[in-house]
Coordinates of C-alpha atoms in Angstrom, one line a residue:
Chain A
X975 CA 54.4 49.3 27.3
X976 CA 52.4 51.8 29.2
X977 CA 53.7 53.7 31.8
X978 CA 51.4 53.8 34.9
X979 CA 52.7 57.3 35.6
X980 CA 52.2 58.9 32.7
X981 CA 48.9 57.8 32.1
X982 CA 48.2 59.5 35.6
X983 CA 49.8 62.6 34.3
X984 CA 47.7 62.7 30.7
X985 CA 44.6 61.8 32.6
X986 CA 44.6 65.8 34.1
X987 CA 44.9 66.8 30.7
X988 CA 42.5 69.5 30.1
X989 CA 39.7 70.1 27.5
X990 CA 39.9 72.8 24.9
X991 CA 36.8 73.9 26.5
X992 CA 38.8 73.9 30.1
X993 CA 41.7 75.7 28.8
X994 CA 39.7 78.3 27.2
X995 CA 37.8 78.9 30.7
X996 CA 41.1 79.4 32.6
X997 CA 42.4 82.1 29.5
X998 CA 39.3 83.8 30.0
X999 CA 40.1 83.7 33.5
X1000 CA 43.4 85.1 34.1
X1001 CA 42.8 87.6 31.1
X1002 CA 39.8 89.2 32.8
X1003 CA 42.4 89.2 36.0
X1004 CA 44.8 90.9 33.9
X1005 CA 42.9 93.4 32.4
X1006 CA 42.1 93.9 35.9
X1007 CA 45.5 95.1 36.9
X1008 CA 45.3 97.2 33.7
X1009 CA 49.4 98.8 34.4
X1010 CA 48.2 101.7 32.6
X1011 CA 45.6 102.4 35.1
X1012 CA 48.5 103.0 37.5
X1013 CA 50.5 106.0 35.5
X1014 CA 49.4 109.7 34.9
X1015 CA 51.1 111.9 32.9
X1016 CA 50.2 115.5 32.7
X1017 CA 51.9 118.5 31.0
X1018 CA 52.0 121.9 32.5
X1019 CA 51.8 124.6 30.0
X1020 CA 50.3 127.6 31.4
X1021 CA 52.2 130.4 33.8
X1022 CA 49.8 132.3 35.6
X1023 CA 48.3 131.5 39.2
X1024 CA 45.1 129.8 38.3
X1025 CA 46.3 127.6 35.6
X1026 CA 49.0 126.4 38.2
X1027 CA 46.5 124.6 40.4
X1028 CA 45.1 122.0 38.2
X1029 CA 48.2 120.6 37.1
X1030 CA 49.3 119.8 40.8
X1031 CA 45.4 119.2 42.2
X1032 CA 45.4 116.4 39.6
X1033 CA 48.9 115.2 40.5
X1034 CA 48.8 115.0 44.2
X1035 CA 45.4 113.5 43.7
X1036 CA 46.6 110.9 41.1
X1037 CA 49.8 110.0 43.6
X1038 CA 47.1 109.5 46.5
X1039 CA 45.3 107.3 44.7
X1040 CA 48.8 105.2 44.2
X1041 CA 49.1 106.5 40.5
X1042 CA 52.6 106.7 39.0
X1043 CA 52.6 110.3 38.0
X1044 CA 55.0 112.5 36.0
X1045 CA 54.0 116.2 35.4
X1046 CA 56.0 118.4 32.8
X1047 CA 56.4 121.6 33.0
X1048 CA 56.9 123.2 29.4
X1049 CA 56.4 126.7 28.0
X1050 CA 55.2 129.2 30.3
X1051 CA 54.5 126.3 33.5
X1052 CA 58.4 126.6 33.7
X1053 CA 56.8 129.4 36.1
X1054 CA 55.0 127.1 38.3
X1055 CA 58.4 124.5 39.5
X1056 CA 60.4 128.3 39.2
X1057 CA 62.2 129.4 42.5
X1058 CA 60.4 132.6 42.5
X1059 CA 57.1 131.2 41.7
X1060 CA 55.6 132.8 44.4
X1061 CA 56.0 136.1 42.5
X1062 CA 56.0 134.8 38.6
X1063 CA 52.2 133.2 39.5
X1064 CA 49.8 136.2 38.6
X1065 CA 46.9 136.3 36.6
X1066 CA 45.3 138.9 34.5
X1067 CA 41.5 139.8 34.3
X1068 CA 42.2 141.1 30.8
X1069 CA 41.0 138.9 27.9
X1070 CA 39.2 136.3 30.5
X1071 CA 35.3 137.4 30.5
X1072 CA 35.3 134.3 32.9
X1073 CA 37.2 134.9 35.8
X1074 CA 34.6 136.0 38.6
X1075 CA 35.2 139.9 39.3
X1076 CA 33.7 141.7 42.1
X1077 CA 31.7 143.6 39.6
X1078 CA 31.5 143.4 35.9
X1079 CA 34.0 145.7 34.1
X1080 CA 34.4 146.3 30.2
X1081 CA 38.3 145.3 29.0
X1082 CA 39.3 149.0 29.1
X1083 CA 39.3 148.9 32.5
X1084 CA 40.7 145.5 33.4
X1085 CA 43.2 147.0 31.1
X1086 CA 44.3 149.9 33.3
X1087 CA 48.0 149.5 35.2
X1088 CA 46.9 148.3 38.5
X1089 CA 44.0 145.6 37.8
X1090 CA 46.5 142.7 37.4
X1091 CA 48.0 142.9 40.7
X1092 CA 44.4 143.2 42.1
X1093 CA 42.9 140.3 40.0
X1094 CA 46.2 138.4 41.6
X1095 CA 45.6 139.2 45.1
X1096 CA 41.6 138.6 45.1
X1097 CA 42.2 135.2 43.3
X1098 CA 44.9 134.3 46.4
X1099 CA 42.5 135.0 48.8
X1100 CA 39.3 133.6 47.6
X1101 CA 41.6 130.3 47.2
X1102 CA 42.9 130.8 50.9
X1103 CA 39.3 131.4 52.4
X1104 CA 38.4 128.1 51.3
X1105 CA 41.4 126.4 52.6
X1106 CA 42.8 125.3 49.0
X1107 CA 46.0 124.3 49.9
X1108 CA 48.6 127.1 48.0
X1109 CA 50.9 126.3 44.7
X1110 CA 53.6 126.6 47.3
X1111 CA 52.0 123.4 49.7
X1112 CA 51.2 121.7 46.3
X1113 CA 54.6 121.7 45.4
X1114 CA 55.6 120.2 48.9
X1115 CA 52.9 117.3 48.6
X1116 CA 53.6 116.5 45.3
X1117 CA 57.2 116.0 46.3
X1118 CA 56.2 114.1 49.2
X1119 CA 54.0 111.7 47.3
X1120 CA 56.5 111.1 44.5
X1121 CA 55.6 112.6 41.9
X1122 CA 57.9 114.0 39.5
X1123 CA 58.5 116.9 38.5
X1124 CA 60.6 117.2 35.2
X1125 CA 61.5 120.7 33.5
X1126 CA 61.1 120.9 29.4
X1127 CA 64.7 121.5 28.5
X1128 CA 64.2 122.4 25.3
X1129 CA 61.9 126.1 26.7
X1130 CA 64.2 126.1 29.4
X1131 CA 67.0 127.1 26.9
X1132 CA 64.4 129.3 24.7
X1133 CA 63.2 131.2 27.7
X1134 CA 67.0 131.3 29.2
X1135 CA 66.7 129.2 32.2
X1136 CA 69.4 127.5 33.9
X1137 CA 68.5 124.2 36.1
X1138 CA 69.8 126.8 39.2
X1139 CA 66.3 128.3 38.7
X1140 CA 64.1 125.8 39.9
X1141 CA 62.9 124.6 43.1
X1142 CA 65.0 121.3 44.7
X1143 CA 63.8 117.6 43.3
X1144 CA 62.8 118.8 39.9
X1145 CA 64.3 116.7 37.0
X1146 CA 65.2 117.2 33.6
X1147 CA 64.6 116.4 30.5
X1148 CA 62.5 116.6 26.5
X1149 CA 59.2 115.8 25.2
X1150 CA 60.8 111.9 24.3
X1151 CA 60.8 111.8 28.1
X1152 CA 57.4 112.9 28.7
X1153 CA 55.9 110.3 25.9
X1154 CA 57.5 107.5 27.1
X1155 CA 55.7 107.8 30.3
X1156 CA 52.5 108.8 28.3
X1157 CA 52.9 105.8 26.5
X1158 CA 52.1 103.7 28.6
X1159 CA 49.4 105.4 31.0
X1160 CA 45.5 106.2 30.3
X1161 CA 45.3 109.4 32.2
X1162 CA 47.5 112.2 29.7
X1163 CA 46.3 115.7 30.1
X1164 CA 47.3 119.0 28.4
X1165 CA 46.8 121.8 31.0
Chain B
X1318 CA 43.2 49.1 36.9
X1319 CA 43.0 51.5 34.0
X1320 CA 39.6 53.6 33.9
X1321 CA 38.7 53.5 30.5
X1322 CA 35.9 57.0 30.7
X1323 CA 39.4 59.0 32.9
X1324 CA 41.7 57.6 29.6
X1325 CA 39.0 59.0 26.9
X1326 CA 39.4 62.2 28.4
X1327 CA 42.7 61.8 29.1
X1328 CA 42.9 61.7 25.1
X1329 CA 41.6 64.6 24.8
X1330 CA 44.1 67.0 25.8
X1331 CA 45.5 69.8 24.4
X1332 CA 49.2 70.2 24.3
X1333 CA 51.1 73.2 24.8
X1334 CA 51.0 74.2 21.1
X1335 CA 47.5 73.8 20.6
X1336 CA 47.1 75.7 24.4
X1337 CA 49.3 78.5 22.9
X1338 CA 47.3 79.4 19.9
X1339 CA 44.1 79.2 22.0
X1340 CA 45.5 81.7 24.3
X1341 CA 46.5 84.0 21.1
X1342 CA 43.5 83.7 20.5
X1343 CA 41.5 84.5 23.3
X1344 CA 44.2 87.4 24.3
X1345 CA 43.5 89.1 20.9
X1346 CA 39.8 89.1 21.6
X1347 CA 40.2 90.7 24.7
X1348 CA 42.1 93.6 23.2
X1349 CA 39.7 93.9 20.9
X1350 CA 36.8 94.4 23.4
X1351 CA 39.7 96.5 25.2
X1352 CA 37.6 98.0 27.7
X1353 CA 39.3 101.8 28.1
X1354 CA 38.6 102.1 24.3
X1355 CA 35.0 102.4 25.5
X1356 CA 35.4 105.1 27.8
X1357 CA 36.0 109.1 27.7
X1358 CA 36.8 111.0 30.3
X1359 CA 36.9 115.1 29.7
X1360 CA 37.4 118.1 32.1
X1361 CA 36.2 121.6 31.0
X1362 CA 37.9 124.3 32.7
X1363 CA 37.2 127.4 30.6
X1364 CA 34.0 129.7 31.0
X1365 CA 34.4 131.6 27.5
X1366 CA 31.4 130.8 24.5
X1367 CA 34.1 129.7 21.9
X1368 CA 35.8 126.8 24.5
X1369 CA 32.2 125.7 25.9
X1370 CA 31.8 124.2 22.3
X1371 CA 34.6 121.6 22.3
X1372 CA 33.9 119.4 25.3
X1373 CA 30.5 119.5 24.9
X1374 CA 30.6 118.5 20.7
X1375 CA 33.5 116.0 21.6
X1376 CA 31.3 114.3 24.6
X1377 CA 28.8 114.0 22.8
X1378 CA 30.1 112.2 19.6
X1379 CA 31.5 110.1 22.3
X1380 CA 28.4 108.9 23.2
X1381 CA 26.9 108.4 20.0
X1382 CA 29.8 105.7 19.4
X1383 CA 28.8 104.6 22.3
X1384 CA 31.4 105.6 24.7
X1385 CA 30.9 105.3 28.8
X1386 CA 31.8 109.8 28.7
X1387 CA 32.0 111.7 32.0
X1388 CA 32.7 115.7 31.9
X1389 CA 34.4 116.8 34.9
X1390 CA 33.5 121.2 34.8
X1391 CA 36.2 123.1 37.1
X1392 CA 37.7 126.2 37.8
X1393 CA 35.8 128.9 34.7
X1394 CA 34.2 125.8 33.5
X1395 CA 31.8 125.6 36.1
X1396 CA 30.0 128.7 33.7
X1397 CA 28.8 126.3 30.6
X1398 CA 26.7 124.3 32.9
X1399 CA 25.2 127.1 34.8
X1400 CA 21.6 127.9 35.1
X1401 CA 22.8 131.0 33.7
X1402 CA 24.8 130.0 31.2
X1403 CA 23.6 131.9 28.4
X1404 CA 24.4 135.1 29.9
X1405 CA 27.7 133.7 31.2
X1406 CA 29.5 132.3 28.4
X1407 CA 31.2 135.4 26.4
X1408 CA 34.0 135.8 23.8
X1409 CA 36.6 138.6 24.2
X1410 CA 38.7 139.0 20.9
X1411 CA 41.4 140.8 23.8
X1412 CA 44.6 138.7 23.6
X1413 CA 43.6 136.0 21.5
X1414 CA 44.9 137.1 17.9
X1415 CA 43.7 134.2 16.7
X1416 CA 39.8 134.8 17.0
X1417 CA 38.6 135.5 13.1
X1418 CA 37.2 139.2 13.1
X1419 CA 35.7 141.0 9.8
X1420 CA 38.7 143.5 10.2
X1421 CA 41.9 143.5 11.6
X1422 CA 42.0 145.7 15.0
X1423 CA 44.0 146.7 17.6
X1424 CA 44.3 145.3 20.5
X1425 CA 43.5 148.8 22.1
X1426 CA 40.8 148.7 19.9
X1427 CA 39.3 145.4 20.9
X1428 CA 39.9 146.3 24.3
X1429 CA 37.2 149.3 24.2
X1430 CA 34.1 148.8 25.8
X1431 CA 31.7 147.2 23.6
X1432 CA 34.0 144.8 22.0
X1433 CA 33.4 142.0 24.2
X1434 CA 29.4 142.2 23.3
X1435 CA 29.9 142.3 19.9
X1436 CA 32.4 139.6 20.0
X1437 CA 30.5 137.2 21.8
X1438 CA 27.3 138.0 19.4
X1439 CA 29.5 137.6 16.1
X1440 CA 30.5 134.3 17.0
X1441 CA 26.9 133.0 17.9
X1442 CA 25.8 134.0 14.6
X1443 CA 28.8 132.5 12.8
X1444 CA 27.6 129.0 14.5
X1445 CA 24.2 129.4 14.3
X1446 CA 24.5 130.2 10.5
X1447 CA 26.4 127.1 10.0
X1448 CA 23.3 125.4 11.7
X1449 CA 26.1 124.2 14.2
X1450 CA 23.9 123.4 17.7
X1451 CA 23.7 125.5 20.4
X1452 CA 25.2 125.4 23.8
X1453 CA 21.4 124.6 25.0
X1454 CA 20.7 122.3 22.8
X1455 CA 24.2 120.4 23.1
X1456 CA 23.6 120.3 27.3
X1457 CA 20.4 118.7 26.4
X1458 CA 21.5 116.0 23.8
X1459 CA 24.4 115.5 26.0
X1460 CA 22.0 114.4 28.8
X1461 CA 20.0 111.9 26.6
X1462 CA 22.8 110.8 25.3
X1463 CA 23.6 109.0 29.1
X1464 CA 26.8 111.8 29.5
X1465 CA 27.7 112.3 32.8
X1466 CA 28.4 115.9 33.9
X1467 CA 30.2 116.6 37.2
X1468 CA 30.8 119.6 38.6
X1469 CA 34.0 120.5 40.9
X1470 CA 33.0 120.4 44.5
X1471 CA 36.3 122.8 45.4
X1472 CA 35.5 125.5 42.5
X1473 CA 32.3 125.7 43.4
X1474 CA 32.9 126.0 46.9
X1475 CA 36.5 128.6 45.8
X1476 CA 33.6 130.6 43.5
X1477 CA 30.5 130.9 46.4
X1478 CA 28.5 128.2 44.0
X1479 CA 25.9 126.3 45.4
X1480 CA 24.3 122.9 43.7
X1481 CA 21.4 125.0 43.0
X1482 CA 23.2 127.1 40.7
X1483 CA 23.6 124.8 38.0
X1484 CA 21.3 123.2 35.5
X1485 CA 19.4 119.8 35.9
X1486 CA 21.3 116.6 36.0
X1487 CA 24.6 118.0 37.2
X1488 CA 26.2 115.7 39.9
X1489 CA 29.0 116.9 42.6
X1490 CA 32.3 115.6 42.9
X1491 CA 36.0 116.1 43.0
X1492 CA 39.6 115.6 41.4
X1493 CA 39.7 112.1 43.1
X1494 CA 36.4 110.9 41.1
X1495 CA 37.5 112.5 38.3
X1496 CA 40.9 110.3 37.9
X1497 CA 39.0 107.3 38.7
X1498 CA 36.9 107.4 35.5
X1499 CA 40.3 108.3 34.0
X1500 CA 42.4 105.6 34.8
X1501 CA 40.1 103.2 32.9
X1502 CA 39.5 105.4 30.0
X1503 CA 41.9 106.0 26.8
X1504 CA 40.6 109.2 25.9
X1505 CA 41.3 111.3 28.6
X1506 CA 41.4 115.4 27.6
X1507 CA 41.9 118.6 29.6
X1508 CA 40.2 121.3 28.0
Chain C
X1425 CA 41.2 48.7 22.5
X1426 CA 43.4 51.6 23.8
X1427 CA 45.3 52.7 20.6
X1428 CA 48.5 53.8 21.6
X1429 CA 48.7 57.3 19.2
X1430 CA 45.9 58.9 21.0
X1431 CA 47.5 57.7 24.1
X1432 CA 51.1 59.1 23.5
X1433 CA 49.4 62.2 23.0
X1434 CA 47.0 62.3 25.7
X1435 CA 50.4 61.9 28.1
X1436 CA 51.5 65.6 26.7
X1437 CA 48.4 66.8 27.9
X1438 CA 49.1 69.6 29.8
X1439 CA 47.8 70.6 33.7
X1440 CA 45.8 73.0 34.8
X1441 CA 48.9 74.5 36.4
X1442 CA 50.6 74.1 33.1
X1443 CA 47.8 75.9 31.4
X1444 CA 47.6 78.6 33.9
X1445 CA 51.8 79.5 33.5
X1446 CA 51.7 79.3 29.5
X1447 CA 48.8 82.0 29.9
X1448 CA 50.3 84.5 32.3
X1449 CA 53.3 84.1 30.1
X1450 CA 51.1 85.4 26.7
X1451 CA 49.1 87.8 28.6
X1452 CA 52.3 89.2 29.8
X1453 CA 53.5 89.4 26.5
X1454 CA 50.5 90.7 24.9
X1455 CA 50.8 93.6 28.0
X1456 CA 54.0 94.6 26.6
X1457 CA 53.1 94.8 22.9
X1458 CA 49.9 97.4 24.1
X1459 CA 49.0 98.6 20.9
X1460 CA 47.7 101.6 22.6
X1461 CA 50.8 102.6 23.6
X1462 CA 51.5 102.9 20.2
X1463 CA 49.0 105.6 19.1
X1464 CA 48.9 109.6 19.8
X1465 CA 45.7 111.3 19.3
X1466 CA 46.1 115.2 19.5
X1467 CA 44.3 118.3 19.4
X1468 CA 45.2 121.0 18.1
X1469 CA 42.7 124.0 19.1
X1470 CA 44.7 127.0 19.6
X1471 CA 46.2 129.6 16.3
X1472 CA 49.1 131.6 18.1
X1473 CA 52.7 131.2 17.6
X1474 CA 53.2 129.8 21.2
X1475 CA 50.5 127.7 21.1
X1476 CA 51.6 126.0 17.4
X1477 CA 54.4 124.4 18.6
X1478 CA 53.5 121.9 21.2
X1479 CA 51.5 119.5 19.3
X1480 CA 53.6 119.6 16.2
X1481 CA 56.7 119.1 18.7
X1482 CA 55.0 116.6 20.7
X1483 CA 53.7 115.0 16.9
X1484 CA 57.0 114.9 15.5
X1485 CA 58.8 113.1 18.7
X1486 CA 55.9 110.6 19.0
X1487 CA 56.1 109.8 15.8
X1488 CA 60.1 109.6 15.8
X1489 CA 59.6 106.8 18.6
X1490 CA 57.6 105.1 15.7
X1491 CA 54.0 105.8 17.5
X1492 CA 50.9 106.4 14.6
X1493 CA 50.4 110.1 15.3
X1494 CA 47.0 112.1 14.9
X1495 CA 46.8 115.7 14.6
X1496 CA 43.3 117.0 14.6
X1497 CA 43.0 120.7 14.0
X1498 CA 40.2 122.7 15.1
X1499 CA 38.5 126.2 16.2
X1500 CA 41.8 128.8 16.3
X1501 CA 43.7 125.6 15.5
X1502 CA 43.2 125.9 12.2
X1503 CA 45.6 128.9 11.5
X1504 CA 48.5 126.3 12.5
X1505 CA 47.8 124.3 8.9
X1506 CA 46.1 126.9 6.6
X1507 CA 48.5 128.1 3.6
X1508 CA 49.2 131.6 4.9
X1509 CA 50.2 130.3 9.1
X1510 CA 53.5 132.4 8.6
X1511 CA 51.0 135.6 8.8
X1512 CA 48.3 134.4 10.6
X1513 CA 50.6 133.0 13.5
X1514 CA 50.6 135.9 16.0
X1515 CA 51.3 135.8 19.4
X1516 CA 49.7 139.0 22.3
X1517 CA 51.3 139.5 24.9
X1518 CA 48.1 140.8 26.4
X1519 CA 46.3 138.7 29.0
X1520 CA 49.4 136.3 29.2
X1521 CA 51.3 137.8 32.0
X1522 CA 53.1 134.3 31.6
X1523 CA 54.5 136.0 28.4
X1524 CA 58.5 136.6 28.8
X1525 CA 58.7 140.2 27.9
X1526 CA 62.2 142.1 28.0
X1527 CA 60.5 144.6 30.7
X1528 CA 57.9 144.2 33.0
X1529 CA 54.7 145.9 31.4
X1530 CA 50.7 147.7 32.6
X1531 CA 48.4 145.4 30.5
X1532 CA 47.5 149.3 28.8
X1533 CA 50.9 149.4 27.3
X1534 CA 50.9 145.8 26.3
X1535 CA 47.5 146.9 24.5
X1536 CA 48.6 149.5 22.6
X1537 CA 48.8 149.2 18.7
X1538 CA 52.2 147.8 17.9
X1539 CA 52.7 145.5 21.0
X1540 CA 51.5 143.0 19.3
X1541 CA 54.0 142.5 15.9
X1542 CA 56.9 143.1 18.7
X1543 CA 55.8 140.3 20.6
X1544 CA 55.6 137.6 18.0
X1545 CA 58.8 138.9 16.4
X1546 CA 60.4 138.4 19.7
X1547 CA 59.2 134.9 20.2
X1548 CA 60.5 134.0 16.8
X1549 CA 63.6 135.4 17.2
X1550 CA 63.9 133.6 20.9
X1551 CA 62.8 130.1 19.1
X1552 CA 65.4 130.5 16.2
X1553 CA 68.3 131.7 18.4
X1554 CA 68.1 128.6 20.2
X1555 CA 67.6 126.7 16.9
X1556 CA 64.0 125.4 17.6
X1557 CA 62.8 124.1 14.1
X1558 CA 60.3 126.7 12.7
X1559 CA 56.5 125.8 12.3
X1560 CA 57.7 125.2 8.7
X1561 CA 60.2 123.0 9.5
X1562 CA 57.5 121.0 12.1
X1563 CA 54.8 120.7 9.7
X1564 CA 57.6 119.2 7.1
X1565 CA 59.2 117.0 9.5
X1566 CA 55.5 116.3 10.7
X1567 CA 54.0 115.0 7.3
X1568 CA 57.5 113.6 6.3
X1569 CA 57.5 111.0 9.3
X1570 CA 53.8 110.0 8.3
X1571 CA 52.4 112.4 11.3
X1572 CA 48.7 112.8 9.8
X1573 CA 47.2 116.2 9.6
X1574 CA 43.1 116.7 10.3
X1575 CA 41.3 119.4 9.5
X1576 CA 38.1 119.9 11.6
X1577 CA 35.1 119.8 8.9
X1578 CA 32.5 121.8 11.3
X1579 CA 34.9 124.8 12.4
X1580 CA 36.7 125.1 8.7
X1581 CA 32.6 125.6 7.3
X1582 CA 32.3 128.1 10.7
X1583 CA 35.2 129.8 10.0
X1584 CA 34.4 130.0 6.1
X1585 CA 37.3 128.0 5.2
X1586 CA 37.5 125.6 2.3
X1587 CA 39.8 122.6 1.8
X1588 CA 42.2 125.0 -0.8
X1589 CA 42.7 127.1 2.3
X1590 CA 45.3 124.4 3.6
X1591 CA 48.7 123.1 3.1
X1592 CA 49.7 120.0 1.3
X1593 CA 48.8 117.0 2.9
X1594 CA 45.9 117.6 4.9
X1595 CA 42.8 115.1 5.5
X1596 CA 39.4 116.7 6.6
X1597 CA 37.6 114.8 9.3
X1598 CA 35.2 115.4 12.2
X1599 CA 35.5 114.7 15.8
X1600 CA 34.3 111.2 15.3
X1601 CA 37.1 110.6 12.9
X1602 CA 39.3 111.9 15.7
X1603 CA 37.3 110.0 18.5
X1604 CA 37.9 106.4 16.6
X1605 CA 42.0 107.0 16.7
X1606 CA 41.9 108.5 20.4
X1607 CA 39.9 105.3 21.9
X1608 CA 42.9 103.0 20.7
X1609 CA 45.2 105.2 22.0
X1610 CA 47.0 106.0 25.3
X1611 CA 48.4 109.3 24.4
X1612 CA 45.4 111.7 24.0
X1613 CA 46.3 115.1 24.6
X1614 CA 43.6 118.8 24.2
X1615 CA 46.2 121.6 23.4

């Protein structure tokens, strides 16, 4: 016998051509929350004052934007998340016919005890005249905005640092670490 | 009274097997088309000859594939799309060990005035012999080629660059509209 | 006549809320499966000591986590794969005041002839006393765990390499060959 209310039930029964509409649908809406949209994950290799600002620029920028982000410092960026970073952050004219000098100078001279320190200073200032925010400000917002900041263990024990060295709310841990967050996020950057 | 048109279609639907493989289906497809797969998203950041090569050749092969390909130029990077970028783009062999010379040298050697020059020239013949394009000629066919190149508000203003500095087709932005060509893109690369 | 087959199975017919649930289910699924989260595409672009080991560290731990790794190696890169990288492998202490050095040098002294072999013996020597796997070891463990190893076609010709000029195991390719793995992938790294 047929059942009234079943009949009702199988009467909303879709079409393939229906079905195949809403798929498209929520698919589309899917790909629209994208997760990996949401994550960066950026390694910090380099130790010298200019190659510290991209690394955080990028970061507090991503966590702005409501990016999860997780930046690893490895190799000589151990400098960067380092206590004394402050004084560790310098950078050297010599070898870099790119960074602006005040006049051009051959390598000998960029060379000469001296220049570092100078290159150091002028590269401070011409950040601070245009209101750049410093490594040290960086370093706050980035904590501030969540993201984290996780120390390569495995250089830490190469270049004999102890967790003691490092400024407060940076984590731990290897390059597993870093990939499984990598993994899973479009934005992965190599500074 | 049992509508006999509602019952046909009715007949017609799909149960939740046959809706299953119809969503496989249409989920596969999607990842195929996977939309970050069709996008690249590169920031340049050094100013020397030798690394003005790699973003520039790697854009544009992405756009031959047919990639969506933006190139963000910070920081030293800012040099490869200046109007004086010939003149600006320079090799130093000076700390790079790596950079193949005819004879071994020095470092004090290599740091000597006239190095630099003769550095920069050796490498321009090394590409051109190998009929490898020019930086010129690679800014142009990255152009055609629909690339999108973006130079770094903040460097420019941290360097004293104004938009007139650079060469034709060069749009202004910043970190934020870097990331959000980023987060849609799988190949993302800091160079 | 209704005939009462096509009727039993027009009552499993399924809702459009049915439909919708069975969808967000696979699409969820498919999310999770991402098979770009299981694909690293890496550069390899620099040929010092320091700079060798982060992509065949980062290599080797993807590909532990079972992700199909990429190495492409290009420009100064190439050193990292070619037979003789035990000699070619340096590292220069000038220009890097990053490096670690066991006193605080003038970039003139780090310049001097002699700096340089002292420096990349000490960098060895920190690596092994910490029992970091040597670039030997990294390339083994690299090609053992299926890690696939590119040589850049254009530099190797602008460099005057030849295929005999590498270790075992090496595949030539150019940057589109690299381009087609790093659009499937999440993990896309410059170094």
């Amino acid at each position: 016998m047929l059942d009234e209310a079943k009949l009702t039930a199988a009467v909303t029964g879709l079409t393939e051509e229906q079905v195949r509409a809403i798929v498209r649908e929520e698919v589309e809406r899917a790909a629209k929350r994208d997760p990996a949209s949401k994550h960066a994950a950026i390694i910090a290799s380099k130790g010298t004052l200019d190659w510290a600002y991209p690394p955080l620029i990028l970061a507090t920028t991503a966590a702005a934007s409501g990016m999860e982000t997780h930046v690893f410092f490895t190799f000589y960026g151990l400098n960067v998340i380092h206590r004394d970073f402050e004084r560790k952050l310098k950078v050297s004219p010599v070898g870099n016919p790119a960074m602006p000098m005040p006049m051009p100078m051959p390598n000998l001279v960029t060379a000469m005890p001296g220049m570092g320190p100078i290159a150091t200073q002028m590269m401070r200032s011409m950040f601070s005249r245009k209101n750049v925010a410093t490594i040290a400000e960086l370093l706050d917002s980035a904590r501030e905005s969540g993201v984290r900041l996780i120390a390569c263990q495995m250089t830490m024990d190469v270049f004999g640092y102890g967790q003691d060295d490092f400024v407060e709310g940076v984590e731990f841990g290897g390059a597993a670490a870093f990939l499984s967050h990598a993994r899973r996020a479009h934005t992965t950057l190599f500074i």
